[in-house]
Amino acid sequence: MNLDDLSLLQNLDRLNMRGEIDSLPAQLENAWQLGQSLPLPAMQGIQRVLIPGMGGSAIGADLVAAYIAASCPVPVVVHRDYGLPAWAEGAGTLVVASSHSGETEETLDSFNTALQKGCRVIVISTGGELEKRANAAGVPVWKFSHAGQPRAAVGWSFGLLLSLFFRLGLISDPSQEIAASVAGMRTRQAVLSAGIPTANNPAKRLAGRLVNRWVNVYGSGLLAPVARRWKDQLNELAKAGAGFEFLPEANHNALAALVNPPMLDQVFSLFLTCPSDHPRNRRRIGLTRQAFLSAGSNTDLFRAEGESPLEQMWSSLHFGDYLAYYLAITYGMDPTPVEALQAFKKALRSG
């Protein structure tokens, strides 16, 4: 499959996922700006924040939670399930229900539970049933416009959530880091976009190495949720098998699996690292990769670029989106439809 044949990309990519990836810097910038103007009632006394969401709506929350972990004075928990944990109750708990479509049944259930338990609630969505219920309950709705897939709206979910935390007074102003991150992403597109030949395009070259292999992605700290994002995009865009692991946790279990490694030569392990990694995690990544190499696994090391932690996070995320896109094209897949997921949801509704 010739990744430099733009007509081939256009024929396979019928719903223009490439355009979504290309526009991610603008999406992040616009989301941050929109979040500065949306309605937000006074919310003093927030003691904890819970963000219910699934899939593409949850990954933005993962990224925000990792980015603000060292500075936010209250715990931030991402909730991928029905209902709410027992501790999430009362006005000290802020529940931010995030659903791209507004139709996600797990998030709708969490929203209802939050109202029943007296939590303060905000909704982030493009509309749907979640917006209707929020309006009926007098809950603020941070609404944005995006017609594509939820996974292609990660800039919206991240940018709006980050803006919310800033306006709540829980973090300092990150606007300069956002501007630098957006500028950095646009600069790096000069070597990642589809018009750049494979010989000069690192995302296209790495995609070629992943063909017919199961991919495991490893990351720590800021890049732990990015590892999950790479895995999700490989699943949904390329329809390819992938998993993710977090360091240092993987050093307490995953390394043991190298003793009996059937078909390990068909596994490709990708290790994500960045300058803001904890020094011990940087050493762990190097030693873990060496262990995998010694066991016969294919590996590679991705070094995130950027001056700030936020830029490192988003430069690596953007690279992963391009990587998954090019792998999808290599497999001859349209990167947008997720027929297996839609069929499952239909079967679930019929029960």
Coordinates of C-alpha atoms in Angstrom, one line a residue:
M1 CA 0.0 0.0 0.0
N2 CA 1.5 3.3 -1.1
L3 CA 1.0 5.9 1.6
D4 CA 2.3 8.6 -0.7
D5 CA -0.6 8.1 -3.1
L6 CA -3.0 10.9 -2.0
S7 CA -5.7 9.7 -4.3
L8 CA -5.6 6.3 -2.5
L9 CA -6.0 8.1 0.9
Q10 CA -8.9 10.1 -0.4
N11 CA -10.7 7.0 -1.7
L12 CA -10.3 5.0 1.5
D13 CA -10.8 7.9 3.9
R14 CA -14.4 8.7 2.7
L15 CA -15.3 10.7 5.8
N16 CA -12.1 12.7 6.0
M17 CA -10.5 11.5 9.3
R18 CA -7.3 13.0 7.9
G19 CA -8.9 16.4 8.0
E20 CA -9.9 15.9 11.7
I21 CA -6.3 15.0 12.6
D22 CA -4.9 17.9 10.6
S23 CA -7.3 20.3 12.4
L24 CA -6.5 19.1 15.9
P25 CA -4.3 22.1 16.8
A26 CA -7.1 24.5 15.8
Q27 CA -9.6 22.4 17.8
L28 CA -7.5 22.6 21.0
E29 CA -7.1 26.4 20.5
N30 CA -10.8 26.9 19.9
A31 CA -11.9 24.7 22.8
W32 CA -9.8 26.7 25.2
Q33 CA -11.2 30.0 23.9
L34 CA -14.8 28.8 24.0
G35 CA -14.4 27.6 27.6
Q36 CA -13.5 31.1 28.7
S37 CA -17.0 32.4 27.7
L38 CA -19.4 29.6 28.6
P39 CA -21.8 30.0 31.6
L40 CA -20.4 29.0 34.9
P41 CA -22.2 29.7 38.2
A42 CA -20.2 30.3 41.4
M43 CA -18.9 27.0 42.8
Q44 CA -17.0 27.6 46.0
G45 CA -16.1 24.7 48.2
I46 CA -15.4 22.0 45.5
Q47 CA -13.5 19.2 47.3
R48 CA -13.3 16.6 44.5
V49 CA -14.1 16.4 40.8
L50 CA -15.5 13.3 39.1
I51 CA -15.7 13.1 35.3
P52 CA -18.0 10.4 33.9
G53 CA -17.3 9.6 30.3
M54 CA -16.6 6.8 27.9
G55 CA -14.3 6.3 24.9
G56 CA -13.3 9.4 23.1
S57 CA -15.1 11.6 25.7
A58 CA -13.1 10.1 28.6
I59 CA -9.6 10.3 27.1
G60 CA -9.7 14.1 27.2
A61 CA -10.4 13.8 31.0
D62 CA -7.6 11.4 31.4
L63 CA -5.2 13.8 29.8
V64 CA -6.4 16.7 31.9
A65 CA -6.2 14.7 35.1
A66 CA -2.6 13.8 34.3
Y67 CA -1.6 17.3 33.3
I68 CA -2.9 19.0 36.4
A69 CA -2.1 16.2 38.9
A70 CA 0.9 18.1 40.3
S71 CA -0.9 21.4 40.8
C72 CA -4.6 20.8 41.4
P73 CA -5.4 20.8 45.1
V74 CA -8.4 18.5 44.8
P75 CA -8.6 14.9 43.5
V76 CA -9.8 14.4 39.9
V77 CA -11.2 11.0 39.0
V78 CA -12.3 9.8 35.6
H79 CA -15.4 7.4 35.8
R80 CA -15.9 4.9 33.1
D81 CA -19.1 3.1 34.3
Y82 CA -22.7 3.5 35.4
G83 CA -23.7 5.2 38.5
L84 CA -21.2 6.9 40.8
P85 CA -18.8 5.8 43.6
A86 CA -20.3 5.9 47.1
W87 CA -18.0 8.8 48.1
A88 CA -19.3 11.1 45.3
E89 CA -22.2 12.9 47.0
G90 CA -23.1 16.3 48.2
A91 CA -22.2 19.8 47.1
G92 CA -18.5 19.2 47.7
T93 CA -18.5 16.9 44.7
L94 CA -18.5 18.4 41.2
V95 CA -19.6 15.9 38.5
V96 CA -18.6 16.9 35.0
A97 CA -20.7 14.6 32.7
S98 CA -18.9 14.4 29.4
S99 CA -20.6 12.8 26.4
H100 CA -19.8 13.8 22.8
S101 CA -23.2 12.7 21.5
G102 CA -25.1 13.2 24.7
E103 CA -26.5 9.7 24.2
T104 CA -23.9 7.6 26.1
E105 CA -26.0 5.5 28.4
E106 CA -23.3 5.1 31.1
T107 CA -22.8 8.8 31.3
L108 CA -26.6 9.5 31.3
D109 CA -26.9 7.1 34.3
S110 CA -24.1 8.8 36.1
F111 CA -25.7 12.2 35.5
N112 CA -29.0 11.0 37.0
T113 CA -27.2 9.6 40.0
A114 CA -25.3 12.8 40.5
L115 CA -28.6 14.8 40.7
Q116 CA -30.0 12.2 43.2
K117 CA -27.0 12.4 45.4
G118 CA -27.0 16.2 45.5
C119 CA -23.7 16.8 43.6
R120 CA -23.0 19.9 41.7
V121 CA -23.1 19.1 38.0
I122 CA -21.9 20.5 34.7
V123 CA -22.4 18.9 31.3
I124 CA -20.0 18.9 28.3
S125 CA -21.6 17.7 25.1
T126 CA -22.7 18.5 21.6
G127 CA -26.3 18.0 22.6
G128 CA -28.6 15.0 22.7
E129 CA -30.4 13.5 25.6
L130 CA -27.8 14.7 28.1
E131 CA -28.4 18.3 27.1
K132 CA -32.2 17.8 27.4
R133 CA -31.9 16.4 30.9
A134 CA -29.4 19.1 32.0
N135 CA -31.7 21.9 30.7
A136 CA -34.7 20.3 32.6
A137 CA -32.6 20.2 35.8
G138 CA -31.1 23.7 35.4
V139 CA -27.6 22.3 35.0
P140 CA -25.1 24.3 33.1
V141 CA -24.3 22.9 29.6
W142 CA -21.0 23.6 28.0
K143 CA -22.0 22.9 24.4
F144 CA -19.7 22.6 21.4
S145 CA -20.2 21.9 17.8
H146 CA -18.5 18.9 16.2
A147 CA -20.1 16.5 13.7
G148 CA -17.4 13.8 13.6
Q149 CA -16.5 10.9 15.7
P150 CA -16.0 11.4 19.5
R151 CA -12.4 10.2 19.3
A152 CA -11.8 13.0 16.8
A153 CA -13.0 15.6 19.3
V154 CA -10.2 15.1 21.9
G155 CA -9.2 18.7 21.6
W156 CA -12.7 19.8 22.5
S157 CA -13.0 17.6 25.6
F158 CA -9.5 18.5 26.8
G159 CA -9.6 22.2 26.1
L160 CA -13.0 22.7 27.7
L161 CA -12.1 20.7 30.8
L162 CA -8.9 22.6 31.2
S163 CA -10.7 25.9 30.9
L164 CA -13.2 24.8 33.5
F165 CA -10.5 23.9 36.0
F166 CA -8.9 27.3 35.4
R167 CA -12.1 29.2 35.9
L168 CA -12.9 27.3 39.0
G169 CA -9.6 28.6 40.4
L170 CA -8.1 25.1 40.8
I171 CA -5.1 25.6 38.5
S172 CA -3.1 28.6 37.3
D173 CA -3.5 30.1 33.8
P174 CA -2.2 27.7 31.2
S175 CA -2.9 29.9 28.2
Q176 CA 0.7 30.4 27.3
E177 CA 1.4 26.7 27.3
I178 CA -1.7 26.1 25.2
A179 CA -0.5 28.6 22.6
A180 CA 2.9 27.1 22.5
S181 CA 1.5 23.6 22.2
V182 CA -0.8 24.6 19.3
A183 CA 2.1 26.3 17.6
G184 CA 4.4 23.3 18.1
M185 CA 1.8 20.9 16.7
R186 CA 1.4 23.0 13.6
T187 CA 5.2 23.1 13.1
R188 CA 5.5 19.3 13.4
Q189 CA 2.8 18.8 10.9
A190 CA 5.3 19.9 8.3
V191 CA 6.8 16.4 8.6
L192 CA 3.7 14.3 9.6
S193 CA 1.0 15.4 7.1
A194 CA 0.0 13.1 4.3
G195 CA 1.7 15.1 1.6
I196 CA 5.1 14.4 3.1
P197 CA 6.8 11.3 1.5
T198 CA 7.3 8.2 3.6
A199 CA 11.1 8.7 3.4
N200 CA 10.7 11.9 5.3
N201 CA 7.6 11.1 7.4
P202 CA 8.4 9.3 10.7
A203 CA 4.7 8.5 11.3
K204 CA 4.4 6.7 7.9
R205 CA 7.6 4.9 8.5
L206 CA 6.6 3.6 11.9
A207 CA 3.2 2.5 10.6
G208 CA 5.0 0.3 8.1
R209 CA 6.8 -1.4 10.9
L210 CA 3.6 -2.2 12.8
V211 CA 1.9 -4.1 10.0
N212 CA 0.7 -7.6 11.0
R213 CA 1.9 -7.1 14.6
W214 CA 0.1 -6.7 17.9
V215 CA 1.1 -3.3 19.3
N216 CA 1.6 -2.6 23.0
V217 CA 2.2 1.0 24.1
Y218 CA 4.0 1.9 27.3
G219 CA 4.0 5.4 29.0
S220 CA 4.4 7.0 32.4
G221 CA 3.3 10.2 34.0
L222 CA 2.0 12.7 31.5
L223 CA 2.3 10.1 28.7
A224 CA 0.4 7.3 30.5
P225 CA -2.9 8.6 29.1
V226 CA -1.2 9.2 25.7
A227 CA -0.3 5.5 25.6
R228 CA -3.9 4.7 26.1
R229 CA -4.8 7.2 23.3
W230 CA -2.4 5.5 20.9
K231 CA -3.9 2.1 21.8
D232 CA -7.5 3.4 21.3
Q233 CA -6.7 5.0 17.9
L234 CA -4.9 1.9 16.7
N235 CA -8.1 0.0 17.6
E236 CA -10.6 2.4 16.1
L237 CA -8.8 3.8 13.1
A238 CA -6.7 0.8 12.0
K239 CA -9.0 -1.8 13.4
A240 CA -5.8 -3.4 14.7
G241 CA -5.0 -5.2 17.9
A242 CA -3.2 -3.1 20.5
G243 CA -2.8 -2.7 24.3
F244 CA -1.3 -0.3 26.7
E245 CA 0.6 -0.4 30.0
F246 CA 1.6 2.2 32.5
L247 CA 5.1 2.5 34.1
P248 CA 6.2 1.9 36.7
E249 CA 3.3 -0.5 37.3
A250 CA 4.3 -2.6 34.3
N251 CA 7.6 -3.4 36.0
H252 CA 5.6 -5.1 38.8
N253 CA 3.8 -7.6 36.5
A254 CA 4.2 -7.3 32.7
L255 CA 8.0 -8.2 32.7
A256 CA 7.2 -11.6 34.2
A257 CA 5.3 -12.5 31.0
L258 CA 8.5 -12.6 29.0
V259 CA 9.4 -16.0 30.4
N260 CA 6.8 -17.8 28.3
P261 CA 6.4 -15.5 25.2
P262 CA 4.6 -17.4 22.4
M263 CA 4.7 -15.4 19.1
L264 CA 6.6 -12.6 20.8
D265 CA 8.2 -11.8 17.5
Q266 CA 4.7 -10.8 16.3
V267 CA 4.4 -8.2 19.1
F268 CA 5.7 -4.6 18.7
S269 CA 6.3 -2.7 22.0
L270 CA 6.3 1.1 21.8
F271 CA 7.8 3.1 24.6
L272 CA 6.8 6.7 25.0
T273 CA 9.1 9.1 26.8
C274 CA 9.4 12.8 27.3
P275 CA 11.7 15.3 29.1
S276 CA 9.2 15.8 32.0
D277 CA 9.2 12.0 32.9
H278 CA 10.3 11.3 36.4
P279 CA 14.1 10.4 36.2
R280 CA 13.4 6.9 37.7
N281 CA 10.7 6.3 35.1
R282 CA 13.2 7.3 32.3
R283 CA 15.5 4.6 33.6
R284 CA 12.7 2.1 33.9
I285 CA 11.7 2.7 30.3
G286 CA 15.3 2.0 29.1
L287 CA 15.7 -1.1 31.2
T288 CA 12.2 -2.4 30.3
R289 CA 12.8 -1.9 26.6
Q290 CA 16.1 -3.8 26.9
A291 CA 14.3 -6.7 28.6
F292 CA 11.8 -6.9 25.7
L293 CA 14.6 -6.7 23.1
S294 CA 16.5 -9.5 24.9
A295 CA 13.3 -11.6 24.8
G296 CA 13.0 -11.2 21.1
S297 CA 10.3 -8.5 20.9
N298 CA 10.4 -5.7 18.4
T299 CA 10.5 -2.4 20.1
D300 CA 10.9 1.3 19.4
L301 CA 11.3 4.4 21.6
F302 CA 9.3 7.5 20.8
R303 CA 10.6 10.8 22.3
A304 CA 8.0 13.5 22.7
E305 CA 9.1 17.0 21.7
G306 CA 8.2 20.3 23.2
E307 CA 9.4 22.9 25.7
S308 CA 6.6 22.4 28.3
P309 CA 4.9 19.3 29.7
L310 CA 1.7 20.3 27.8
E311 CA 3.4 20.6 24.5
Q312 CA 5.1 17.2 25.1
M313 CA 1.8 15.6 25.8
W314 CA 0.1 17.0 22.7
S315 CA 3.0 16.6 20.3
S316 CA 3.0 12.9 21.2
L317 CA -0.7 12.5 21.0
H318 CA -0.8 14.1 17.6
F319 CA 1.9 11.8 16.3
G320 CA 0.0 8.8 17.5
D321 CA -3.2 10.0 15.7
Y322 CA -1.2 10.2 12.4
L323 CA 0.4 6.9 13.1
A324 CA -2.9 5.1 13.6
Y325 CA -4.3 6.8 10.4
Y326 CA -1.4 5.6 8.2
L327 CA -1.7 2.1 9.6
A328 CA -5.4 2.2 8.8
I329 CA -4.6 3.1 5.2
T330 CA -1.9 0.5 5.0
Y331 CA -4.5 -2.1 6.0
G332 CA -6.9 -0.8 3.4
M333 CA -9.3 0.4 6.1
D334 CA -11.6 3.5 6.2
P335 CA -10.4 5.0 9.5
T336 CA -13.7 6.5 10.5
P337 CA -16.4 3.8 10.7
V338 CA -16.4 1.5 13.7
E339 CA -19.0 -1.0 12.6
A340 CA -18.2 -3.5 15.3
L341 CA -18.9 -0.9 18.0
Q342 CA -22.2 0.2 16.4
A343 CA -23.3 -3.4 16.0
F344 CA -22.6 -4.0 19.7
K345 CA -24.5 -1.0 20.8
K346 CA -27.5 -2.0 18.7
A347 CA -27.4 -5.5 20.2
L348 CA -27.2 -4.0 23.7
R349 CA -30.2 -1.8 23.1
S350 CA -32.3 -4.8 22.0
G351 CA -31.8 -6.6 25.3

